[in-house]
Short mmCIF file of C-alpha atoms in Angstrom, two decimals:
data_model
loop_
_atom_site.label_atom_id
_atom_site.label_comp_id
_atom_site.label_asym_id
_atom_site.label_seq_id
_atom_site.Cartn_x
_atom_site.Cartn_y
_atom_site.Cartn_z
CA UNK A 1 0.00 -0.04 -0.03
CA UNK A 2 1.25 3.45 -0.82
CA UNK A 3 -0.53 6.49 0.45
CA UNK A 4 -3.65 4.35 1.27
CA UNK A 5 -3.82 2.98 -2.44
CA UNK A 6 -3.18 -0.76 -2.92
CA UNK A 7 -0.51 -1.81 -5.36
CA UNK A 8 2.03 -4.40 -6.33
CA UNK A 9 5.77 -4.24 -5.40
CA UNK A 10 8.54 -6.04 -7.09
CA UNK A 11 12.21 -5.79 -7.54
CA UNK A 12 14.06 -5.86 -10.87
CA UNK A 13 17.80 -6.81 -10.90
CA UNK A 14 19.96 -6.18 -14.14
CA UNK A 15 22.50 -9.03 -14.08
CA UNK A 16 24.31 -10.85 -16.93
CA UNK A 17 23.01 -10.05 -20.44
CA UNK A 18 23.59 -12.14 -23.64
CA UNK A 19 26.52 -10.88 -25.56
CA UNK A 20 24.29 -10.17 -28.56
CA UNK A 21 21.61 -8.44 -26.65
CA UNK A 22 20.71 -4.76 -27.73
CA UNK A 23 17.56 -3.05 -26.59
CA UNK A 24 16.49 0.73 -27.30
CA UNK A 25 18.56 1.67 -24.35
CA UNK A 26 21.75 0.05 -25.75
CA UNK A 27 23.78 -3.03 -24.75
CA UNK A 28 24.42 -2.42 -21.12
CA UNK A 29 20.58 -2.60 -19.98
CA UNK A 30 17.17 -4.21 -20.77
CA UNK A 31 14.30 -2.38 -21.91
CA UNK A 32 11.34 -3.00 -19.53
CA UNK A 33 8.33 -0.95 -20.66
CA UNK A 34 7.36 1.87 -22.66
CA UNK A 35 5.16 4.80 -21.45
CA UNK A 36 2.37 6.20 -23.53
CA UNK A 37 4.51 9.16 -24.38
CA UNK A 38 7.19 6.98 -25.95
CA UNK A 39 9.55 7.06 -23.04
CA UNK A 40 11.33 3.76 -22.21
CA UNK A 41 11.89 2.33 -18.82
CA UNK A 42 15.08 0.33 -18.54
CA UNK A 43 17.12 -1.65 -16.17
CA UNK A 44 20.98 -1.03 -16.29
CA UNK A 45 23.30 -3.78 -15.70
CA UNK A 46 24.39 -4.11 -12.10
CA UNK A 47 21.58 -2.28 -10.63
CA UNK A 48 18.33 -3.06 -8.52
CA UNK A 49 15.14 -1.32 -8.79
CA UNK A 50 12.15 -1.50 -6.50
CA UNK A 51 9.03 -0.69 -8.45
CA UNK A 52 5.76 -0.10 -7.05
CA UNK A 53 2.51 0.06 -9.36
CA UNK A 54 -0.77 1.42 -8.17
CA UNK A 55 -3.60 0.84 -10.32
CA UNK A 56 -6.13 3.39 -9.28
CA UNK A 57 -4.76 6.92 -8.01
CA UNK A 58 -7.68 9.07 -9.03
CA UNK A 59 -8.38 6.84 -12.06
CA UNK A 60 -4.84 6.59 -13.29
CA UNK A 61 -2.10 4.13 -12.93
CA UNK A 62 0.96 5.34 -11.18
CA UNK A 63 4.41 3.81 -10.93
CA UNK A 64 6.95 4.79 -8.18
CA UNK A 65 10.48 3.34 -8.24
CA UNK A 66 13.86 3.83 -6.68
CA UNK A 67 17.08 2.30 -7.96
CA UNK A 68 20.67 1.80 -6.77
CA UNK A 69 23.67 -0.38 -7.51
CA UNK A 70 22.68 -4.05 -6.66
CA UNK A 71 25.57 -4.29 -4.05
CA UNK A 72 24.33 -1.14 -2.12
CA UNK A 73 20.59 -1.82 -2.42
CA UNK A 74 19.92 -3.51 0.97
CA UNK A 75 21.50 -0.46 2.75
CA UNK A 76 19.77 2.03 0.44
CA UNK A 77 16.19 0.57 0.30
CA UNK A 78 15.16 1.47 3.97
CA UNK A 79 16.03 5.05 3.47
CA UNK A 80 14.22 5.31 0.16
CA UNK A 81 11.27 3.34 1.40
CA UNK A 82 10.73 5.97 4.28
CA UNK A 83 10.47 8.60 1.72
CA UNK A 84 7.84 6.53 -0.39
CA UNK A 85 5.93 5.80 2.91
CA UNK A 86 5.34 9.42 3.36
CA UNK A 87 3.31 9.92 0.25
CA UNK A 88 -0.12 11.34 0.75
CA UNK A 89 -2.52 11.66 -2.33
CA UNK A 90 -4.41 14.87 -2.73
CA UNK A 91 -7.33 15.64 -5.22
CA UNK A 92 -6.22 17.86 -8.03
#
């Protein structure tokens, strides 16, 4: 839950990539998704991202994420999570 809205949380890790792989982001990362405005979400090699997707924030889908190097993620995550836990939604 984020700001009182239910969602799904998952972690994405960029590890070994096939030598021949090339996404829109290049050879050092994997394309994950494309937003409706054409921007690409990607996962760089050697990083870990925590992604939270909320399906209904005033009728819209909202994604919130934080990323760090995979080796420092466990130390970084609690600090970032405190900021995310402080989110409060207000009507626009």
